[in-house]
mmCIF file of C-alpha atoms and ligand atoms in Angstrom:
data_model
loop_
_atom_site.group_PDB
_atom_site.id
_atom_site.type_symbol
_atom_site.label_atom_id
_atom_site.label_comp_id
_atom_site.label_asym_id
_atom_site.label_seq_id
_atom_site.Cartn_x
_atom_site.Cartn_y
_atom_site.Cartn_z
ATOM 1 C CA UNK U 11 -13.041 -63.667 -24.484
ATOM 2 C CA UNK U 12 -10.703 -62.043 -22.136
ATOM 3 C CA UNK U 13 -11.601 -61.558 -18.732
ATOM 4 C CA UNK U 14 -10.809 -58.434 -17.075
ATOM 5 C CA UNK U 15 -8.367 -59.453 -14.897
ATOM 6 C CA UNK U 16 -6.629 -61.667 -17.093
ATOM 7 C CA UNK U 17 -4.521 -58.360 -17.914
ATOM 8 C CA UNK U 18 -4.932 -56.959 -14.160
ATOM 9 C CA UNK U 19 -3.154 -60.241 -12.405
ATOM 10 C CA UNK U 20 -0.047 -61.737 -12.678
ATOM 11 C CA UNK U 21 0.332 -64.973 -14.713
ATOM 12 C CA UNK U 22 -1.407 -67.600 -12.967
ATOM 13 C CA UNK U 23 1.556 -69.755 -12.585
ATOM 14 C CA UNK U 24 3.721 -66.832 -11.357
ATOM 15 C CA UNK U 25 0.814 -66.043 -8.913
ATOM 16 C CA UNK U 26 1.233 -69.972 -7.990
ATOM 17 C CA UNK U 27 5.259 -69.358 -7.345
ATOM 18 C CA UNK U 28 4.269 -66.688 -5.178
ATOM 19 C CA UNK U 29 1.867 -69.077 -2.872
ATOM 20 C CA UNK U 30 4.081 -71.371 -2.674
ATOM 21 C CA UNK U 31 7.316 -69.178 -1.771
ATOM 22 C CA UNK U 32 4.765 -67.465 1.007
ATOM 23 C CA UNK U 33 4.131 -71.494 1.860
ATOM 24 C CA UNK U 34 8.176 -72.200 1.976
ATOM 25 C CA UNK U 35 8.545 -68.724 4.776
ATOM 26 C CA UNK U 36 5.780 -70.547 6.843
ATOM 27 C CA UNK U 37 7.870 -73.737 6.571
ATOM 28 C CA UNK U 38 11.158 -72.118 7.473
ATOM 29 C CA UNK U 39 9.633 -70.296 10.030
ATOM 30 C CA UNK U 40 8.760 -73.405 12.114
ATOM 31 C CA UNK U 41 11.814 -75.685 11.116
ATOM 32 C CA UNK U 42 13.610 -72.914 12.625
ATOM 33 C CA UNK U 43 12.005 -72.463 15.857
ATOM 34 C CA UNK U 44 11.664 -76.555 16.436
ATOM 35 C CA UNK U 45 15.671 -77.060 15.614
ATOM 36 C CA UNK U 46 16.740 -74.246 17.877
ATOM 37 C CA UNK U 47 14.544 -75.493 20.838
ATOM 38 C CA UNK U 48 16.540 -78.655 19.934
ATOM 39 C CA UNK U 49 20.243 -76.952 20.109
ATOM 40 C CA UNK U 50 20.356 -77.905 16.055
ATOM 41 C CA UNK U 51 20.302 -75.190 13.252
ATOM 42 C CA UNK U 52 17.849 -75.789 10.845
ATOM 43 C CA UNK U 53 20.495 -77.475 8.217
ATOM 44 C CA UNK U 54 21.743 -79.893 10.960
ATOM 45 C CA UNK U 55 18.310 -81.093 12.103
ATOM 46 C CA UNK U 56 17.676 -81.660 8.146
ATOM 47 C CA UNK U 57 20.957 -83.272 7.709
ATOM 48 C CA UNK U 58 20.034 -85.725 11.252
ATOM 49 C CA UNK U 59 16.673 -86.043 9.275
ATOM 50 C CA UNK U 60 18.283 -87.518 5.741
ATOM 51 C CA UNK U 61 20.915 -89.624 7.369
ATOM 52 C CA UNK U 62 18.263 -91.567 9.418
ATOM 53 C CA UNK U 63 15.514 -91.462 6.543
ATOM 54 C CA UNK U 64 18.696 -93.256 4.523
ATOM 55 C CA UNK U 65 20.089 -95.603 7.321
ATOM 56 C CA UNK U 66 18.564 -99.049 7.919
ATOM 57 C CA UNK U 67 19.485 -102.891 7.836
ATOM 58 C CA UNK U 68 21.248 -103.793 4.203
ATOM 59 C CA UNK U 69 21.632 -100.045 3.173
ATOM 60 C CA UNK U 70 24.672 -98.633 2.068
ATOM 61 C CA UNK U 71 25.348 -95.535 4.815
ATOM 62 C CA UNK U 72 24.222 -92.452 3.373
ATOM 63 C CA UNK U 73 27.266 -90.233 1.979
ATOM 64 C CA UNK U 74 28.273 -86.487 3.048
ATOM 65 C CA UNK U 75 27.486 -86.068 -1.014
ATOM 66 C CA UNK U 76 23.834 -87.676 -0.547
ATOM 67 C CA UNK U 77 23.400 -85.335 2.248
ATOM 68 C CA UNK U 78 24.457 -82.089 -0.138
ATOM 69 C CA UNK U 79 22.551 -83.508 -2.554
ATOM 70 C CA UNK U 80 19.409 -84.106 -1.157
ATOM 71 C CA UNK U 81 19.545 -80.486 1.145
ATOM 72 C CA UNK U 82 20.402 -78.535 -2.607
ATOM 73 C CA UNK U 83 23.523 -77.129 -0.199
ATOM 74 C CA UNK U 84 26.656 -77.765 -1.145
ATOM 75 C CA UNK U 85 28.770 -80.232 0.019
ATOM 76 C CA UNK U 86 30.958 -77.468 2.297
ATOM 77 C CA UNK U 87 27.881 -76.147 3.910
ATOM 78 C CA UNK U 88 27.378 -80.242 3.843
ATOM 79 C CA UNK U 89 30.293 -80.880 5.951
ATOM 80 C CA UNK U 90 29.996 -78.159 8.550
ATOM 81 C CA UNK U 91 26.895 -79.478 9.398
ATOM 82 C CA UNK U 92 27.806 -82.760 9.868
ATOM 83 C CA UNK U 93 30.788 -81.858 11.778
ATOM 84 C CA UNK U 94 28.963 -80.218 14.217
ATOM 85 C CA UNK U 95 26.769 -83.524 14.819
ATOM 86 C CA UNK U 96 30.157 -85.337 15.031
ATOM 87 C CA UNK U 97 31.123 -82.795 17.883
ATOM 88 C CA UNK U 98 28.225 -83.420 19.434
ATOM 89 C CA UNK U 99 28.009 -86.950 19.843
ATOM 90 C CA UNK U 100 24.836 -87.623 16.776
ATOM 91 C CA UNK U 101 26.989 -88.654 13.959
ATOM 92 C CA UNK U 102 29.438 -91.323 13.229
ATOM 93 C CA UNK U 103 31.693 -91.905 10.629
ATOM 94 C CA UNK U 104 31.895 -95.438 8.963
ATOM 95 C CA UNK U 105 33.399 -97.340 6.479
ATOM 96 C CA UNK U 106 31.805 -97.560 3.246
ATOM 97 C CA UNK U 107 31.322 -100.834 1.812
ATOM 98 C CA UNK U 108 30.684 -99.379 -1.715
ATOM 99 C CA UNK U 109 34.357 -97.815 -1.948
ATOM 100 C CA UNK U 110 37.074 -98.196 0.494
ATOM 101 C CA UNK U 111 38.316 -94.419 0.704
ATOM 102 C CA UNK U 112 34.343 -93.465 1.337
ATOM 103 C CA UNK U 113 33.427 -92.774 4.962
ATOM 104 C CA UNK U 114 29.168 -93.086 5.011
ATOM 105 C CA UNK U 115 27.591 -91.430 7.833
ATOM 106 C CA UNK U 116 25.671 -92.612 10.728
ATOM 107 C CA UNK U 117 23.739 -92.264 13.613
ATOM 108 C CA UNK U 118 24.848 -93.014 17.219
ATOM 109 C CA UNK U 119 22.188 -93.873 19.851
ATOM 110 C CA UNK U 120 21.412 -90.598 21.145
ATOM 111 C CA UNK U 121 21.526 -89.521 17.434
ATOM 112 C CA UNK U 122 18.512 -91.938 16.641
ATOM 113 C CA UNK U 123 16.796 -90.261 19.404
ATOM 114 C CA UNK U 124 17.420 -86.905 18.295
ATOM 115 C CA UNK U 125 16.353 -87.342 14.640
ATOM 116 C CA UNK U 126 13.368 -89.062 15.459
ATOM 117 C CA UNK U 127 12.238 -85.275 16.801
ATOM 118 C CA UNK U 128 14.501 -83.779 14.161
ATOM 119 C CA UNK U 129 11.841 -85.569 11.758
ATOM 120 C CA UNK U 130 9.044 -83.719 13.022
ATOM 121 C CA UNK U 131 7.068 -80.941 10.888
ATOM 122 C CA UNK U 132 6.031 -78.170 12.538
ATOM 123 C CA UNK U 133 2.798 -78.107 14.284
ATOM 124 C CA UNK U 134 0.936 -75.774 12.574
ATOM 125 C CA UNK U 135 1.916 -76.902 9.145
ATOM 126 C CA UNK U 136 0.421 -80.229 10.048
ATOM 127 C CA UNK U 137 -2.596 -78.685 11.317
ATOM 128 C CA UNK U 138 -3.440 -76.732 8.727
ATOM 129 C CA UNK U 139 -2.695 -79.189 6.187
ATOM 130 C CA UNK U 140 -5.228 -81.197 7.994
ATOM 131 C CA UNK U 141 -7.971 -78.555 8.019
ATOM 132 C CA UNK U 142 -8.182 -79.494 4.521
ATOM 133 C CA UNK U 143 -10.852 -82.074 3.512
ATOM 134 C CA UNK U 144 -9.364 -85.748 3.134
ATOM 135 C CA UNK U 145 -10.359 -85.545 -0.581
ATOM 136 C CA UNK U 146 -8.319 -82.061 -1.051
ATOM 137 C CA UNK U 147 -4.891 -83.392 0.965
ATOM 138 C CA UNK U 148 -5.525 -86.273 -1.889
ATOM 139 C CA UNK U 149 -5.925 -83.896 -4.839
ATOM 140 C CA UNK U 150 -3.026 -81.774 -3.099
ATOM 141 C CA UNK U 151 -0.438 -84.842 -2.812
ATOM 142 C CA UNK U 152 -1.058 -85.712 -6.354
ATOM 143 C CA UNK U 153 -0.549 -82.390 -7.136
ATOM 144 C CA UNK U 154 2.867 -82.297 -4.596
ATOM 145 C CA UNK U 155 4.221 -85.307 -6.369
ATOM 146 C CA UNK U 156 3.618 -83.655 -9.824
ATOM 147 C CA UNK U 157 5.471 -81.040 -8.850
ATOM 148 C CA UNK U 158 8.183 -82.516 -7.518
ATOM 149 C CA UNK U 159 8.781 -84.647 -10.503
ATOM 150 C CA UNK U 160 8.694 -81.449 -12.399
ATOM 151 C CA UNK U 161 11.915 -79.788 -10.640
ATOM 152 C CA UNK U 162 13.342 -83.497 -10.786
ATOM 153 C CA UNK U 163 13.175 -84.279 -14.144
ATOM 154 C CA UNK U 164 14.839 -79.942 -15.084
ATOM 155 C CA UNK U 165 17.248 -80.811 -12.253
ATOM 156 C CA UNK U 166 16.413 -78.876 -9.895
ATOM 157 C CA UNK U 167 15.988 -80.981 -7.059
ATOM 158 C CA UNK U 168 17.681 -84.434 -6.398
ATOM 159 C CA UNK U 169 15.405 -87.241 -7.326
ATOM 160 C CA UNK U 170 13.565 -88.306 -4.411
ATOM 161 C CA UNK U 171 11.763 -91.913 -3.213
ATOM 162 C CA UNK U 172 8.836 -90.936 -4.997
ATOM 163 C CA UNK U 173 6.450 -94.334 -5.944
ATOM 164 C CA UNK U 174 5.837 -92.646 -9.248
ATOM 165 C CA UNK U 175 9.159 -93.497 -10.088
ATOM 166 C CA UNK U 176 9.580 -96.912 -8.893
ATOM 167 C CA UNK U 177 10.248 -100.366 -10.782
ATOM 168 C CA UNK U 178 7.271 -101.688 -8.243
ATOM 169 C CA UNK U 179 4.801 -98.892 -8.872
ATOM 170 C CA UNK U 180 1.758 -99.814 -11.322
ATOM 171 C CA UNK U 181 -0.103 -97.212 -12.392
ATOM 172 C CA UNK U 182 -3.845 -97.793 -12.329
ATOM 173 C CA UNK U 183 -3.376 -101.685 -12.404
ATOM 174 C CA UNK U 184 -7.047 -101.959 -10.910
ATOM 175 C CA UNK U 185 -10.715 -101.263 -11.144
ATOM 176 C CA UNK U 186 -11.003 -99.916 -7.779
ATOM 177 C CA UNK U 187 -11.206 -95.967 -7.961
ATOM 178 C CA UNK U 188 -10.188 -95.438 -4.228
ATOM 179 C CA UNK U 189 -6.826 -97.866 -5.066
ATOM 180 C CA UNK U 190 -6.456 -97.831 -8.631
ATOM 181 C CA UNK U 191 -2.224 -98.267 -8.257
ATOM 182 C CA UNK U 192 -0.276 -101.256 -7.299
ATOM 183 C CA UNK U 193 2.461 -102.134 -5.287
ATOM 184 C CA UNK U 194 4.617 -104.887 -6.570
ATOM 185 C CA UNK U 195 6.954 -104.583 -3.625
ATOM 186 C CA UNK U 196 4.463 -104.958 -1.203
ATOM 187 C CA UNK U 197 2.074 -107.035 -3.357
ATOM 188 C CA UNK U 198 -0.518 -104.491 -2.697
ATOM 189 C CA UNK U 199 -3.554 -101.967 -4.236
ATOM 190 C CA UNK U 200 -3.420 -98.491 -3.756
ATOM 191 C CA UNK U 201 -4.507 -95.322 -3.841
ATOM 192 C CA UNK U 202 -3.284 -91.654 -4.456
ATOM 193 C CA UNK U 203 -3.657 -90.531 -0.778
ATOM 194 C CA UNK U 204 -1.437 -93.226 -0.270
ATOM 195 C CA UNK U 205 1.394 -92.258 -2.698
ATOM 196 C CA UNK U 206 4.985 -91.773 -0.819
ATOM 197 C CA UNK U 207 7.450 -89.469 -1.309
ATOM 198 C CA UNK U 208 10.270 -90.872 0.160
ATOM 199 C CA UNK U 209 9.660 -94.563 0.526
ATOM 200 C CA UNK U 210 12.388 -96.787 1.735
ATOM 201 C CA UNK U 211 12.063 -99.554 -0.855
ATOM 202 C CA UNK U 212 11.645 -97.303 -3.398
ATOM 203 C CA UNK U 213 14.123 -98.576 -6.423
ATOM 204 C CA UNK U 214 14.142 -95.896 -9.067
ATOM 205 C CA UNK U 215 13.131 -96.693 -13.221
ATOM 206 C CA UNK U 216 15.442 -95.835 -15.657
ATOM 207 C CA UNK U 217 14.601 -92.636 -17.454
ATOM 208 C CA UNK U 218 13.487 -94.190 -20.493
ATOM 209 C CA UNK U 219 11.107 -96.466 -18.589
ATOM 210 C CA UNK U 220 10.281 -93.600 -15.956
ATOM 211 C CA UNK U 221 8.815 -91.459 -18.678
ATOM 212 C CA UNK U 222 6.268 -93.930 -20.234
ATOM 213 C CA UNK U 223 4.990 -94.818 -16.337
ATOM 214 C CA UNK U 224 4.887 -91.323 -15.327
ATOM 215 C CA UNK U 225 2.449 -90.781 -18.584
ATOM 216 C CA UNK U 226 0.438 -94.001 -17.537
ATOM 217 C CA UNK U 227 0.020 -92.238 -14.189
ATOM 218 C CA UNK U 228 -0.405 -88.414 -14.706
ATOM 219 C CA UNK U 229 -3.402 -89.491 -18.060
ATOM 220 C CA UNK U 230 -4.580 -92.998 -16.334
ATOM 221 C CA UNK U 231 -7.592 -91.511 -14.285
ATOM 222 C CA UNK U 232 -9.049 -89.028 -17.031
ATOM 223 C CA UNK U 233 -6.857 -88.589 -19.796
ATOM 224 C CA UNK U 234 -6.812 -84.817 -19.300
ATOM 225 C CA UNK U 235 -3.967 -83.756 -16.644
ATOM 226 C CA UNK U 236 -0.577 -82.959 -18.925
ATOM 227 C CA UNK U 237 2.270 -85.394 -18.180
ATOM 228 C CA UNK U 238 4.665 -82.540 -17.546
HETATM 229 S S1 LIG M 427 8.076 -99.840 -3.225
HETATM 230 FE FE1 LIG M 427 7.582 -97.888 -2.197
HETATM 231 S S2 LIG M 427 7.938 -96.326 -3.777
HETATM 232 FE FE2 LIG M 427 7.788 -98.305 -4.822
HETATM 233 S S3 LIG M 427 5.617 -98.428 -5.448
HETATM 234 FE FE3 LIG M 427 5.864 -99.502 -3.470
HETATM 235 S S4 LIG M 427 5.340 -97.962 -1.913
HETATM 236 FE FE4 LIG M 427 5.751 -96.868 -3.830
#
């Protein structure tokens, strides 16, 4: 039977774009006011944020490309941002290992400082992400991740570290309901509350393998959430 205000709302999931956009102001909001009380612009203190997230001992220097890529700006809007952290002492240019004509970017000293801060979410964000129980911010990362794989796989966003999409990551390898998941990397059980989104180690699946993990994952627990 239809319920009255199944024709008096919007669609649910257009209602759920909505949230989320009003979600994305609040977010904006408070990048904006913590990058300008660091002398950055928003897209700077992101771009600080991607190159250190990406720099680290036997990694290739992130590119001005990666940057673009991983900001969904384009590689202009890229490059003015980066220039700007040249000019003021953050950024470096290097030689890239992987191709000779290929500068990758990193951080100088005070620029490891500075993106440590440029890292930081906004306060209230955090705090009222935390207002919610410790089984909701669960639900709500699995949920996140979901998501994200969503506008990943239509190519929307550029894939990100995510464990769901990791040669290590085995879904529900174990008994344990509170750490169903394993590791391989790290040799390790665990949990959802524990998935990453932008892990480090992560090294991504093939599509064709992707797919049948991501299907493991989304049906493992009860068989009933879609796998996208
Ligand atoms: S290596 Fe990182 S991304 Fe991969 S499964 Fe382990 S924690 Fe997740």
């Amino acid at each position: 039977m239809t319920a009255v205000f199944d024709t008096l709302s919007d669609p649910l999931p257009r209602r759920l774009a909505a949230g989320l956009s009003r979600l994305s102001v609040a977010l904006r909001a408070g990048q904006w006011r913590l990058a300008e009380a660091r002398g950055l612009s928003p897209t700077q203190a992101q771009a600080l944020a991607v190159i250190a997230a990406r720099s680290g001992p036997g990694r290739p220097a992130p590119r001005l490309s990666e940057i673009a890529a991983q900001l969904a700006i384009t590689r202009a809007t890229a490059s003015d941002a980066v220039s700007t952290l040249e000019r003021k002492g953050l950024v470096m240019r290097q030689p890239d290992p992987r191709d000779g004509r290929a500068a990758g970017l990193a951080l100088t000293e005070e620029g490891r400082t500075a993106a440590q801060d440029a890292g930081d979410w906004p306060a209230m964000l955090l705090d009222t992400a935390a207002d919610l129980s410790p089984a909701e911010q669960e639900a709500l990362l699995r949920l996140v991740v979901k998501m994200i794989r969503g506008l990943q796989v239509r190519g929307a966003i550029a894939p990100a570290r995510l464990c769901v999409t990791c040669r290590y990551f085995r879904p529900y390898a174990h008994e344990d309901a509170s750490a169903p998941h394993h590791c391989a990397y790290v040799d390790a059980p665990f949990g959802d509350r524990h998935l990453r989104l932008d892990c480090p180690e992560q090294d991504p699946l093939p599509d064709a393998e992707a797919g049948a993990v991501w299907t493991r994952f989304a049906t493992g627990a009860s068989g009933a959430m879609s796998t996208l």
